[in-house]
Amino acid sequence: MSSTRQLSLSSVLERPDRSRRRRGLSRRNRPLWMLIPGGVLMVVVVLIPLAMAVYMSLLDLNQYTIRQWLQAPFIALSNYVEAITDSPLLSSFGISISFALISTLVTIPIGVAAALATQNAYRGRALVRSVFLVPYVIPSFVTATIWRTIMQPGGIWTGLLSVVGIHPGLWLNGPNAFWTLVIVEIWAAWPFIYLLALSGLQTIEQDVFEAAALDGVSWWEQLRHVVFPNLRGPVALASVVAVLAHINNFTLPFVLFGMPAPDNVQTLPFLTYIQSFQSFRFGLSAATAICSLVLLAIPLFIYLRVARLDRTEAEVAGA
């Protein structure tokens, strides 16, 4: 009897271990199966077109050889050499970086200020939040068309400048074209910073602000020691995403300025389009696109590296 009881007891104790092992095995395998659809989509949408672009960049592909592009002459890295030395790639890269950095640096304080203005509840806050999102939900080609009309010679923009005593000049051509692109991009992009900053503010407990108010902490000290530290992560992520989005924005300059566009607004996507569909140098445009991809990966790698270091430091501090 005692041996039978011990056997049953041992079987009961061992059964959870076996079930736990089966459960753990299924949990390890389940994410791998769930990744298959995303992996297939990534291969079809990203990796295959990227491989085709790399192969095209090694060919002398133009309007004469595009019909049989697999038999186009193989010229190795000549397109890359031409893209770096003879084409305006570096100039377009400088324009793209300047445009992206200026737009991001201006939209960050605007977005954070708007998030702070709509954080606390008051009458009409829902309406204010909806109005703030209007520039973000309007399609880029609609935004570009509206601002193209506003900034035409004799339009609303030039009329307002004339009223305040400023010579309007030309805003869709000449040296002012770059600043036109920056102004329109700031107007359209700042709600993205606002959304992520607002989401960061929602993670702060209201009790923290109430305790700070009871202790007599000033508004600036609350911003400095409570709000800004909690917004560092969301705003950093929003800044990197915004920089990449600004650089990759093709619709806005294309619709805003048309063709031929001024040289000082020819961003990297614009240059790729010109080389493909204006000059019909498809191999050169593919090489330009690959170079642009490498250049754009630099800020993303820096952000991921910094974010990983911050997480490691936080884990060490928590341990």
PDB file of C-alpha atoms in Angstrom:
ATOM      1  CA  MET A   1       0.000   0.000   0.000  1.00  0.00           C
ATOM      2  CA  SER A   2       2.752   2.420   0.906  1.00  0.00           C
ATOM      3  CA  SER A   3       4.691   1.633  -2.243  1.00  0.00           C
ATOM      4  CA  THR A   4       1.573   2.210  -4.341  1.00  0.00           C
ATOM      5  CA  ARG A   5       0.999   5.556  -2.604  1.00  0.00           C
ATOM      6  CA  GLN A   6       4.593   6.586  -3.185  1.00  0.00           C
ATOM      7  CA  LEU A   7       4.327   5.618  -6.853  1.00  0.00           C
ATOM      8  CA  SER A   8       1.159   7.625  -7.332  1.00  0.00           C
ATOM      9  CA  LEU A   9       2.690  10.563  -5.483  1.00  0.00           C
ATOM     10  CA  SER A  10       5.792  10.452  -7.650  1.00  0.00           C
ATOM     11  CA  SER A  11       3.668  10.292 -10.794  1.00  0.00           C
ATOM     12  CA  VAL A  12       1.667  13.317  -9.659  1.00  0.00           C
ATOM     13  CA  LEU A  13       4.853  15.247  -8.988  1.00  0.00           C
ATOM     14  CA  GLU A  14       6.358  14.317 -12.335  1.00  0.00           C
ATOM     15  CA  ARG A  15       3.269  15.043 -14.395  1.00  0.00           C
ATOM     16  CA  PRO A  16       3.451  18.864 -14.060  1.00  0.00           C
ATOM     17  CA  ASP A  17       7.093  18.716 -15.128  1.00  0.00           C
ATOM     18  CA  ARG A  18       6.206  16.847 -18.307  1.00  0.00           C
ATOM     19  CA  SER A  19       3.249  19.145 -18.997  1.00  0.00           C
ATOM     20  CA  ARG A  20       5.448  22.148 -18.263  1.00  0.00           C
ATOM     21  CA  ARG A  21       8.044  20.898 -20.728  1.00  0.00           C
ATOM     22  CA  ARG A  22       5.374  20.361 -23.377  1.00  0.00           C
ATOM     23  CA  ARG A  23       3.944  23.782 -22.656  1.00  0.00           C
ATOM     24  CA  GLY A  24       7.362  25.408 -22.844  1.00  0.00           C
ATOM     25  CA  LEU A  25       8.164  23.623 -26.110  1.00  0.00           C
ATOM     26  CA  SER A  26       4.926  24.806 -27.694  1.00  0.00           C
ATOM     27  CA  ARG A  27       5.535  28.350 -26.498  1.00  0.00           C
ATOM     28  CA  ARG A  28       9.007  28.340 -28.018  1.00  0.00           C
ATOM     29  CA  ASN A  29       7.750  27.054 -31.346  1.00  0.00           C
ATOM     30  CA  ARG A  30       4.615  29.170 -31.583  1.00  0.00           C
ATOM     31  CA  PRO A  31       6.320  32.544 -32.285  1.00  0.00           C
ATOM     32  CA  LEU A  32       8.375  30.977 -35.078  1.00  0.00           C
ATOM     33  CA  TRP A  33       5.222  29.819 -36.859  1.00  0.00           C
ATOM     34  CA  MET A  34       3.637  33.214 -36.344  1.00  0.00           C
ATOM     35  CA  LEU A  35       6.620  34.927 -37.960  1.00  0.00           C
ATOM     36  CA  ILE A  36       6.245  33.035 -41.249  1.00  0.00           C
ATOM     37  CA  PRO A  37       3.573  35.339 -42.830  1.00  0.00           C
ATOM     38  CA  GLY A  38       5.540  38.438 -41.892  1.00  0.00           C
ATOM     39  CA  GLY A  39       8.754  36.875 -43.113  1.00  0.00           C
ATOM     40  CA  VAL A  40       7.226  35.952 -46.475  1.00  0.00           C
ATOM     41  CA  LEU A  41       5.818  39.462 -46.821  1.00  0.00           C
ATOM     42  CA  MET A  42       9.207  40.956 -45.955  1.00  0.00           C
ATOM     43  CA  VAL A  43      10.922  38.825 -48.595  1.00  0.00           C
ATOM     44  CA  VAL A  44       8.379  39.692 -51.298  1.00  0.00           C
ATOM     45  CA  VAL A  45       8.010  43.393 -50.538  1.00  0.00           C
ATOM     46  CA  VAL A  46      11.521  44.330 -49.378  1.00  0.00           C
ATOM     47  CA  LEU A  47      14.247  41.794 -50.102  1.00  0.00           C
ATOM     48  CA  ILE A  48      13.319  40.818 -53.670  1.00  0.00           C
ATOM     49  CA  PRO A  49      12.925  44.455 -54.886  1.00  0.00           C
ATOM     50  CA  LEU A  50      16.153  45.344 -53.086  1.00  0.00           C
ATOM     51  CA  ALA A  51      18.000  42.505 -54.799  1.00  0.00           C
ATOM     52  CA  MET A  52      16.582  43.596 -58.170  1.00  0.00           C
ATOM     53  CA  ALA A  53      17.668  47.196 -57.515  1.00  0.00           C
ATOM     54  CA  VAL A  54      21.190  46.057 -56.636  1.00  0.00           C
ATOM     55  CA  TYR A  55      21.382  43.970 -59.816  1.00  0.00           C
ATOM     56  CA  MET A  56      20.016  46.820 -61.957  1.00  0.00           C
ATOM     57  CA  SER A  57      22.615  49.178 -60.489  1.00  0.00           C
ATOM     58  CA  LEU A  58      25.340  46.967 -61.982  1.00  0.00           C
ATOM     59  CA  LEU A  59      23.920  47.189 -65.521  1.00  0.00           C
ATOM     60  CA  ASP A  60      24.055  49.810 -68.255  1.00  0.00           C
ATOM     61  CA  LEU A  61      20.272  50.090 -68.184  1.00  0.00           C
ATOM     62  CA  ASN A  62      18.663  52.882 -70.183  1.00  0.00           C
ATOM     63  CA  GLN A  63      15.770  53.480 -72.578  1.00  0.00           C
ATOM     64  CA  TYR A  64      17.448  51.320 -75.210  1.00  0.00           C
ATOM     65  CA  THR A  65      18.147  48.258 -73.067  1.00  0.00           C
ATOM     66  CA  ILE A  66      15.124  48.339 -70.729  1.00  0.00           C
ATOM     67  CA  ARG A  67      13.061  45.990 -72.928  1.00  0.00           C
ATOM     68  CA  GLN A  68      15.574  43.187 -72.341  1.00  0.00           C
ATOM     69  CA  TRP A  69      17.114  44.361 -69.118  1.00  0.00           C
ATOM     70  CA  LEU A  70      18.384  40.914 -68.161  1.00  0.00           C
ATOM     71  CA  GLN A  71      20.676  41.062 -71.205  1.00  0.00           C
ATOM     72  CA  ALA A  72      21.828  44.630 -70.568  1.00  0.00           C
ATOM     73  CA  PRO A  73      25.621  45.172 -70.507  1.00  0.00           C
ATOM     74  CA  PHE A  74      27.201  44.471 -67.134  1.00  0.00           C
ATOM     75  CA  ILE A  75      29.329  47.456 -66.045  1.00  0.00           C
ATOM     76  CA  ALA A  76      30.010  46.507 -62.389  1.00  0.00           C
ATOM     77  CA  LEU A  77      30.430  49.568 -60.146  1.00  0.00           C
ATOM     78  CA  SER A  78      30.543  52.208 -62.882  1.00  0.00           C
ATOM     79  CA  ASN A  79      27.092  53.522 -61.985  1.00  0.00           C
ATOM     80  CA  TYR A  80      28.145  53.962 -58.365  1.00  0.00           C
ATOM     81  CA  VAL A  81      31.280  55.830 -59.392  1.00  0.00           C
ATOM     82  CA  GLU A  82      29.243  58.109 -61.659  1.00  0.00           C
ATOM     83  CA  ALA A  83      26.587  58.627 -58.973  1.00  0.00           C
ATOM     84  CA  ILE A  84      29.190  59.786 -56.461  1.00  0.00           C
ATOM     85  CA  THR A  85      31.485  61.783 -58.758  1.00  0.00           C
ATOM     86  CA  ASP A  86      29.482  63.081 -61.726  1.00  0.00           C
ATOM     87  CA  SER A  87      25.839  63.220 -60.560  1.00  0.00           C
ATOM     88  CA  PRO A  88      24.419  65.660 -57.965  1.00  0.00           C
ATOM     89  CA  LEU A  89      24.073  62.876 -55.395  1.00  0.00           C
ATOM     90  CA  LEU A  90      26.124  64.572 -52.702  1.00  0.00           C
ATOM     91  CA  SER A  91      24.368  67.881 -53.318  1.00  0.00           C
ATOM     92  CA  SER A  92      20.968  66.198 -53.046  1.00  0.00           C
ATOM     93  CA  PHE A  93      22.096  64.438 -49.889  1.00  0.00           C
ATOM     94  CA  GLY A  94      23.057  67.783 -48.353  1.00  0.00           C
ATOM     95  CA  ILE A  95      19.711  69.279 -49.361  1.00  0.00           C
ATOM     96  CA  SER A  96      17.826  66.297 -47.918  1.00  0.00           C
ATOM     97  CA  ILE A  97      19.722  66.361 -44.623  1.00  0.00           C
ATOM     98  CA  SER A  98      19.336  70.138 -44.225  1.00  0.00           C
ATOM     99  CA  PHE A  99      15.660  69.951 -45.076  1.00  0.00           C
ATOM    100  CA  ALA A 100      15.056  67.052 -42.671  1.00  0.00           C
ATOM    101  CA  LEU A 101      17.040  68.484 -39.751  1.00  0.00           C
ATOM    102  CA  ILE A 102      15.533  71.981 -39.975  1.00  0.00           C
ATOM    103  CA  SER A 103      12.013  70.585 -40.256  1.00  0.00           C
ATOM    104  CA  THR A 104      12.523  68.216 -37.330  1.00  0.00           C
ATOM    105  CA  LEU A 105      14.176  70.781 -35.056  1.00  0.00           C
ATOM    106  CA  VAL A 106      11.289  73.200 -35.609  1.00  0.00           C
ATOM    107  CA  THR A 107       8.491  70.644 -35.294  1.00  0.00           C
ATOM    108  CA  ILE A 108       9.781  69.191 -31.991  1.00  0.00           C
ATOM    109  CA  PRO A 109       9.067  72.271 -29.799  1.00  0.00           C
ATOM    110  CA  ILE A 110       5.806  72.920 -31.654  1.00  0.00           C
ATOM    111  CA  GLY A 111       4.615  69.337 -31.131  1.00  0.00           C
ATOM    112  CA  VAL A 112       5.672  69.216 -27.470  1.00  0.00           C
ATOM    113  CA  ALA A 113       4.030  72.581 -26.760  1.00  0.00           C
ATOM    114  CA  ALA A 114       0.815  71.415 -28.422  1.00  0.00           C
ATOM    115  CA  ALA A 115       0.883  68.200 -26.367  1.00  0.00           C
ATOM    116  CA  LEU A 116       1.317  70.186 -23.152  1.00  0.00           C
ATOM    117  CA  ALA A 117      -1.542  72.485 -24.180  1.00  0.00           C
ATOM    118  CA  THR A 118      -3.947  69.554 -24.631  1.00  0.00           C
ATOM    119  CA  GLN A 119      -2.773  67.335 -21.776  1.00  0.00           C
ATOM    120  CA  ASN A 120      -5.167  68.514 -19.061  1.00  0.00           C
ATOM    121  CA  ALA A 121      -8.934  68.361 -19.428  1.00  0.00           C
ATOM    122  CA  TYR A 122     -10.831  71.558 -20.242  1.00  0.00           C
ATOM    123  CA  ARG A 123     -13.881  72.503 -22.221  1.00  0.00           C
ATOM    124  CA  GLY A 124     -13.265  72.158 -25.934  1.00  0.00           C
ATOM    125  CA  ARG A 125     -10.121  70.029 -25.601  1.00  0.00           C
ATOM    126  CA  ALA A 126     -11.463  67.368 -27.960  1.00  0.00           C
ATOM    127  CA  LEU A 127     -12.092  70.028 -30.624  1.00  0.00           C
ATOM    128  CA  VAL A 128      -8.599  71.468 -30.177  1.00  0.00           C
ATOM    129  CA  ARG A 129      -7.043  68.018 -30.530  1.00  0.00           C
ATOM    130  CA  SER A 130      -9.036  67.394 -33.695  1.00  0.00           C
ATOM    131  CA  VAL A 131      -7.938  70.715 -35.194  1.00  0.00           C
ATOM    132  CA  PHE A 132      -4.294  69.955 -34.376  1.00  0.00           C
ATOM    133  CA  LEU A 133      -4.511  66.722 -36.381  1.00  0.00           C
ATOM    134  CA  VAL A 134      -5.910  68.336 -39.538  1.00  0.00           C
ATOM    135  CA  PRO A 135      -2.511  68.971 -41.231  1.00  0.00           C
ATOM    136  CA  TYR A 136      -1.437  65.395 -40.520  1.00  0.00           C
ATOM    137  CA  VAL A 137      -4.502  63.665 -41.988  1.00  0.00           C
ATOM    138  CA  ILE A 138      -4.547  65.694 -45.202  1.00  0.00           C
ATOM    139  CA  PRO A 139      -2.798  63.767 -48.027  1.00  0.00           C
ATOM    140  CA  SER A 140       0.559  65.140 -49.101  1.00  0.00           C
ATOM    141  CA  PHE A 141      -0.519  65.910 -52.662  1.00  0.00           C
ATOM    142  CA  VAL A 142      -3.505  67.906 -51.352  1.00  0.00           C
ATOM    143  CA  THR A 143      -1.247  69.825 -48.979  1.00  0.00           C
ATOM    144  CA  ALA A 144       1.221  70.561 -51.790  1.00  0.00           C
ATOM    145  CA  THR A 145      -1.563  71.683 -54.139  1.00  0.00           C
ATOM    146  CA  ILE A 146      -3.052  74.037 -51.541  1.00  0.00           C
ATOM    147  CA  TRP A 147       0.284  75.616 -50.673  1.00  0.00           C
ATOM    148  CA  ARG A 148       1.245  75.866 -54.329  1.00  0.00           C
ATOM    149  CA  THR A 149      -1.870  77.984 -54.856  1.00  0.00           C
ATOM    150  CA  ILE A 150      -1.200  80.060 -51.746  1.00  0.00           C
ATOM    151  CA  MET A 151       2.402  80.832 -52.700  1.00  0.00           C
ATOM    152  CA  GLN A 152       1.791  81.684 -56.334  1.00  0.00           C
ATOM    153  CA  PRO A 153       2.827  85.236 -57.336  1.00  0.00           C
ATOM    154  CA  GLY A 154      -0.134  87.386 -56.361  1.00  0.00           C
ATOM    155  CA  GLY A 155      -1.456  84.703 -53.995  1.00  0.00           C
ATOM    156  CA  ILE A 156      -2.392  84.898 -50.333  1.00  0.00           C
ATOM    157  CA  TRP A 157       1.186  84.439 -49.098  1.00  0.00           C
ATOM    158  CA  THR A 158       2.680  87.234 -51.162  1.00  0.00           C
ATOM    159  CA  GLY A 159      -0.280  89.454 -50.284  1.00  0.00           C
ATOM    160  CA  LEU A 160       0.304  88.973 -46.548  1.00  0.00           C
ATOM    161  CA  LEU A 161       4.002  89.721 -46.927  1.00  0.00           C
ATOM    162  CA  SER A 162       3.205  92.890 -48.831  1.00  0.00           C
ATOM    163  CA  VAL A 163       0.838  94.027 -46.081  1.00  0.00           C
ATOM    164  CA  VAL A 164       3.558  93.769 -43.405  1.00  0.00           C
ATOM    165  CA  GLY A 165       6.037  95.598 -45.642  1.00  0.00           C
ATOM    166  CA  ILE A 166       8.121  92.623 -46.835  1.00  0.00           C
ATOM    167  CA  HIS A 167       8.944  92.279 -50.510  1.00  0.00           C
ATOM    168  CA  PRO A 168       7.212  89.004 -51.467  1.00  0.00           C
ATOM    169  CA  GLY A 169       9.569  87.827 -54.205  1.00  0.00           C
ATOM    170  CA  LEU A 170       9.264  84.366 -55.731  1.00  0.00           C
ATOM    171  CA  TRP A 171       8.611  81.413 -53.412  1.00  0.00           C
ATOM    172  CA  LEU A 172       8.182  78.587 -55.909  1.00  0.00           C
ATOM    173  CA  ASN A 173      11.433  79.303 -57.737  1.00  0.00           C
ATOM    174  CA  GLY A 174      14.835  80.727 -56.943  1.00  0.00           C
ATOM    175  CA  PRO A 175      16.574  80.709 -53.554  1.00  0.00           C
ATOM    176  CA  ASN A 176      13.301  80.910 -51.599  1.00  0.00           C
ATOM    177  CA  ALA A 177      12.129  77.541 -52.963  1.00  0.00           C
ATOM    178  CA  PHE A 178      14.056  75.616 -50.297  1.00  0.00           C
ATOM    179  CA  TRP A 179      12.413  77.615 -47.503  1.00  0.00           C
ATOM    180  CA  THR A 180       9.032  77.103 -49.108  1.00  0.00           C
ATOM    181  CA  LEU A 181       9.604  73.363 -48.918  1.00  0.00           C
ATOM    182  CA  VAL A 182      10.651  73.659 -45.251  1.00  0.00           C
ATOM    183  CA  ILE A 183       7.637  75.804 -44.299  1.00  0.00           C
ATOM    184  CA  VAL A 184       5.138  73.476 -45.916  1.00  0.00           C
ATOM    185  CA  GLU A 185       6.781  70.390 -44.421  1.00  0.00           C
ATOM    186  CA  ILE A 186       6.729  71.923 -40.935  1.00  0.00           C
ATOM    187  CA  TRP A 187       3.037  72.744 -41.286  1.00  0.00           C
ATOM    188  CA  ALA A 188       2.228  69.203 -42.393  1.00  0.00           C
ATOM    189  CA  ALA A 189       4.546  67.225 -40.083  1.00  0.00           C
ATOM    190  CA  TRP A 190       4.391  68.782 -36.613  1.00  0.00           C
ATOM    191  CA  PRO A 191       1.232  66.821 -35.560  1.00  0.00           C
ATOM    192  CA  PHE A 192       3.286  63.609 -35.721  1.00  0.00           C
ATOM    193  CA  ILE A 193       5.588  64.912 -32.974  1.00  0.00           C
ATOM    194  CA  TYR A 194       2.488  66.098 -31.135  1.00  0.00           C
ATOM    195  CA  LEU A 195       0.929  62.626 -31.171  1.00  0.00           C
ATOM    196  CA  LEU A 196       3.997  60.849 -29.784  1.00  0.00           C
ATOM    197  CA  ALA A 197       4.641  63.567 -27.199  1.00  0.00           C
ATOM    198  CA  LEU A 198       1.014  63.344 -26.082  1.00  0.00           C
ATOM    199  CA  SER A 199       1.296  59.571 -25.753  1.00  0.00           C
ATOM    200  CA  GLY A 200       4.389  60.072 -23.581  1.00  0.00           C
ATOM    201  CA  LEU A 201       2.543  62.533 -21.361  1.00  0.00           C
ATOM    202  CA  GLN A 202      -0.280  60.039 -20.845  1.00  0.00           C
ATOM    203  CA  THR A 203       2.155  57.642 -19.168  1.00  0.00           C
ATOM    204  CA  ILE A 204       2.859  60.119 -16.351  1.00  0.00           C
ATOM    205  CA  GLU A 205       0.630  59.563 -13.341  1.00  0.00           C
ATOM    206  CA  GLN A 206      -1.540  62.525 -12.394  1.00  0.00           C
ATOM    207  CA  ASP A 207      -0.589  61.977  -8.755  1.00  0.00           C
ATOM    208  CA  VAL A 208       2.942  63.110  -9.571  1.00  0.00           C
ATOM    209  CA  PHE A 209       1.718  66.538 -10.703  1.00  0.00           C
ATOM    210  CA  GLU A 210      -0.628  66.824  -7.729  1.00  0.00           C
ATOM    211  CA  ALA A 211       2.182  65.997  -5.303  1.00  0.00           C
ATOM    212  CA  ALA A 212       4.484  68.491  -7.005  1.00  0.00           C
ATOM    213  CA  ALA A 213       1.801  71.185  -6.787  1.00  0.00           C
ATOM    214  CA  LEU A 214       1.283  70.499  -3.071  1.00  0.00           C
ATOM    215  CA  ASP A 215       5.027  70.779  -2.482  1.00  0.00           C
ATOM    216  CA  GLY A 216       5.085  74.157  -4.194  1.00  0.00           C
ATOM    217  CA  VAL A 217       7.155  73.030  -7.195  1.00  0.00           C
ATOM    218  CA  SER A 218       7.078  75.598  -9.975  1.00  0.00           C
ATOM    219  CA  TRP A 219       5.737  74.876 -13.452  1.00  0.00           C
ATOM    220  CA  TRP A 220       9.208  75.046 -14.969  1.00  0.00           C
ATOM    221  CA  GLU A 221      10.619  72.617 -12.394  1.00  0.00           C
ATOM    222  CA  GLN A 222       7.801  70.183 -13.160  1.00  0.00           C
ATOM    223  CA  LEU A 223       8.668  70.382 -16.835  1.00  0.00           C
ATOM    224  CA  ARG A 224      12.361  69.971 -16.173  1.00  0.00           C
ATOM    225  CA  HIS A 225      12.268  67.106 -13.669  1.00  0.00           C
ATOM    226  CA  VAL A 226       9.012  65.285 -14.483  1.00  0.00           C
ATOM    227  CA  VAL A 227       7.791  65.989 -18.003  1.00  0.00           C
ATOM    228  CA  PHE A 228      10.963  66.223 -20.063  1.00  0.00           C
ATOM    229  CA  PRO A 229      12.594  63.024 -18.693  1.00  0.00           C
ATOM    230  CA  ASN A 230       9.446  61.055 -19.529  1.00  0.00           C
ATOM    231  CA  LEU A 231       9.281  62.596 -23.015  1.00  0.00           C
ATOM    232  CA  ARG A 232      12.885  61.826 -23.905  1.00  0.00           C
ATOM    233  CA  GLY A 233      12.142  58.356 -25.290  1.00  0.00           C
ATOM    234  CA  PRO A 234       9.008  59.209 -27.335  1.00  0.00           C
ATOM    235  CA  VAL A 235      10.503  62.429 -28.684  1.00  0.00           C
ATOM    236  CA  ALA A 236      13.766  60.689 -29.641  1.00  0.00           C
ATOM    237  CA  LEU A 237      11.848  58.013 -31.504  1.00  0.00           C
ATOM    238  CA  ALA A 238       9.640  60.630 -33.164  1.00  0.00           C
ATOM    239  CA  SER A 239      12.712  62.628 -34.203  1.00  0.00           C
ATOM    240  CA  VAL A 240      14.402  59.690 -35.941  1.00  0.00           C
ATOM    241  CA  VAL A 241      11.198  58.613 -37.674  1.00  0.00           C
ATOM    242  CA  ALA A 242      10.488  62.220 -38.679  1.00  0.00           C
ATOM    243  CA  VAL A 243      13.991  62.703 -40.139  1.00  0.00           C
ATOM    244  CA  LEU A 244      13.636  59.557 -42.249  1.00  0.00           C
ATOM    245  CA  ALA A 245      10.122  60.587 -43.337  1.00  0.00           C
ATOM    246  CA  HIS A 246      11.298  64.065 -44.341  1.00  0.00           C
ATOM    247  CA  ILE A 247      14.178  62.685 -46.368  1.00  0.00           C
ATOM    248  CA  ASN A 248      11.938  60.152 -48.146  1.00  0.00           C
ATOM    249  CA  ASN A 249       9.183  62.662 -48.903  1.00  0.00           C
ATOM    250  CA  PHE A 250       8.826  62.723 -52.675  1.00  0.00           C
ATOM    251  CA  THR A 251       5.197  63.767 -53.133  1.00  0.00           C
ATOM    252  CA  LEU A 252       5.519  67.167 -51.483  1.00  0.00           C
ATOM    253  CA  PRO A 253       8.365  68.652 -53.592  1.00  0.00           C
ATOM    254  CA  PHE A 254       7.128  66.968 -56.771  1.00  0.00           C
ATOM    255  CA  VAL A 255       3.604  68.410 -56.549  1.00  0.00           C
ATOM    256  CA  LEU A 256       4.649  71.697 -54.950  1.00  0.00           C
ATOM    257  CA  PHE A 257       7.235  72.677 -57.575  1.00  0.00           C
ATOM    258  CA  GLY A 258       6.460  70.473 -60.554  1.00  0.00           C
ATOM    259  CA  MET A 259       8.954  69.729 -63.308  1.00  0.00           C
ATOM    260  CA  PRO A 260      11.535  71.051 -63.831  1.00  0.00           C
ATOM    261  CA  ALA A 261      12.035  71.758 -60.136  1.00  0.00           C
ATOM    262  CA  PRO A 262      14.585  74.239 -58.760  1.00  0.00           C
ATOM    263  CA  ASP A 263      17.972  72.715 -58.009  1.00  0.00           C
ATOM    264  CA  ASN A 264      17.794  73.605 -54.304  1.00  0.00           C
ATOM    265  CA  VAL A 265      14.762  71.339 -53.707  1.00  0.00           C
ATOM    266  CA  GLN A 266      16.033  68.240 -55.494  1.00  0.00           C
ATOM    267  CA  THR A 267      16.074  65.808 -52.608  1.00  0.00           C
ATOM    268  CA  LEU A 268      17.286  62.214 -52.893  1.00  0.00           C
ATOM    269  CA  PRO A 269      13.924  60.744 -54.004  1.00  0.00           C
ATOM    270  CA  PHE A 270      13.507  63.618 -56.445  1.00  0.00           C
ATOM    271  CA  LEU A 271      16.956  62.987 -57.931  1.00  0.00           C
ATOM    272  CA  THR A 272      16.178  59.286 -58.326  1.00  0.00           C
ATOM    273  CA  TYR A 273      12.967  60.157 -60.154  1.00  0.00           C
ATOM    274  CA  ILE A 274      14.753  62.580 -62.478  1.00  0.00           C
ATOM    275  CA  GLN A 275      17.422  60.040 -63.369  1.00  0.00           C
ATOM    276  CA  SER A 276      14.806  57.367 -64.013  1.00  0.00           C
ATOM    277  CA  PHE A 277      12.002  59.168 -65.842  1.00  0.00           C
ATOM    278  CA  GLN A 278      13.705  62.302 -67.176  1.00  0.00           C
ATOM    279  CA  SER A 279      17.155  61.026 -68.173  1.00  0.00           C
ATOM    280  CA  PHE A 280      16.078  57.356 -68.530  1.00  0.00           C
ATOM    281  CA  ARG A 281      19.290  56.226 -66.769  1.00  0.00           C
ATOM    282  CA  PHE A 282      17.676  53.378 -64.861  1.00  0.00           C
ATOM    283  CA  GLY A 283      20.942  51.756 -63.828  1.00  0.00           C
ATOM    284  CA  LEU A 284      22.270  55.068 -62.529  1.00  0.00           C
ATOM    285  CA  SER A 285      19.027  55.770 -60.663  1.00  0.00           C
ATOM    286  CA  ALA A 286      19.205  52.315 -59.045  1.00  0.00           C
ATOM    287  CA  ALA A 287      22.766  53.048 -57.899  1.00  0.00           C
ATOM    288  CA  THR A 288      21.597  56.413 -56.532  1.00  0.00           C
ATOM    289  CA  ALA A 289      18.777  54.700 -54.655  1.00  0.00           C
ATOM    290  CA  ILE A 290      21.174  52.163 -53.115  1.00  0.00           C
ATOM    291  CA  CYS A 291      23.564  54.923 -52.062  1.00  0.00           C
ATOM    292  CA  SER A 292      20.638  56.831 -50.580  1.00  0.00           C
ATOM    293  CA  LEU A 293      19.600  53.745 -48.634  1.00  0.00           C
ATOM    294  CA  VAL A 294      23.076  53.402 -47.169  1.00  0.00           C
ATOM    295  CA  LEU A 295      23.190  57.073 -46.241  1.00  0.00           C
ATOM    296  CA  LEU A 296      19.748  56.936 -44.629  1.00  0.00           C
ATOM    297  CA  ALA A 297      20.677  53.864 -42.609  1.00  0.00           C
ATOM    298  CA  ILE A 298      23.303  55.850 -40.700  1.00  0.00           C
ATOM    299  CA  PRO A 299      20.917  57.891 -38.457  1.00  0.00           C
ATOM    300  CA  LEU A 300      18.738  54.835 -37.926  1.00  0.00           C
ATOM    301  CA  PHE A 301      21.737  52.770 -36.812  1.00  0.00           C
ATOM    302  CA  ILE A 302      22.859  55.563 -34.477  1.00  0.00           C
ATOM    303  CA  TYR A 303      19.411  55.740 -32.874  1.00  0.00           C
ATOM    304  CA  LEU A 304      19.157  51.978 -32.419  1.00  0.00           C
ATOM    305  CA  ARG A 305      22.637  51.915 -30.927  1.00  0.00           C
ATOM    306  CA  VAL A 306      21.849  54.731 -28.485  1.00  0.00           C
ATOM    307  CA  ALA A 307      18.502  53.162 -27.549  1.00  0.00           C
ATOM    308  CA  ARG A 308      20.222  49.840 -26.878  1.00  0.00           C
ATOM    309  CA  LEU A 309      22.833  51.508 -24.688  1.00  0.00           C
ATOM    310  CA  ASP A 310      20.121  53.346 -22.732  1.00  0.00           C
ATOM    311  CA  ARG A 311      18.235  50.106 -22.187  1.00  0.00           C
ATOM    312  CA  THR A 312      21.386  48.334 -21.030  1.00  0.00           C
ATOM    313  CA  GLU A 313      22.159  51.108 -18.551  1.00  0.00           C
ATOM    314  CA  ALA A 314      18.604  51.003 -17.248  1.00  0.00           C
ATOM    315  CA  GLU A 315      18.794  47.240 -16.787  1.00  0.00           C
ATOM    316  CA  VAL A 316      22.111  47.542 -14.933  1.00  0.00           C
ATOM    317  CA  ALA A 317      20.689  50.270 -12.701  1.00  0.00           C
ATOM    318  CA  GLY A 318      17.606  48.170 -11.989  1.00  0.00           C
ATOM    319  CA  ALA A 319      19.720  45.158 -11.123  1.00  0.00           C
TER     320      ALA A 319
END
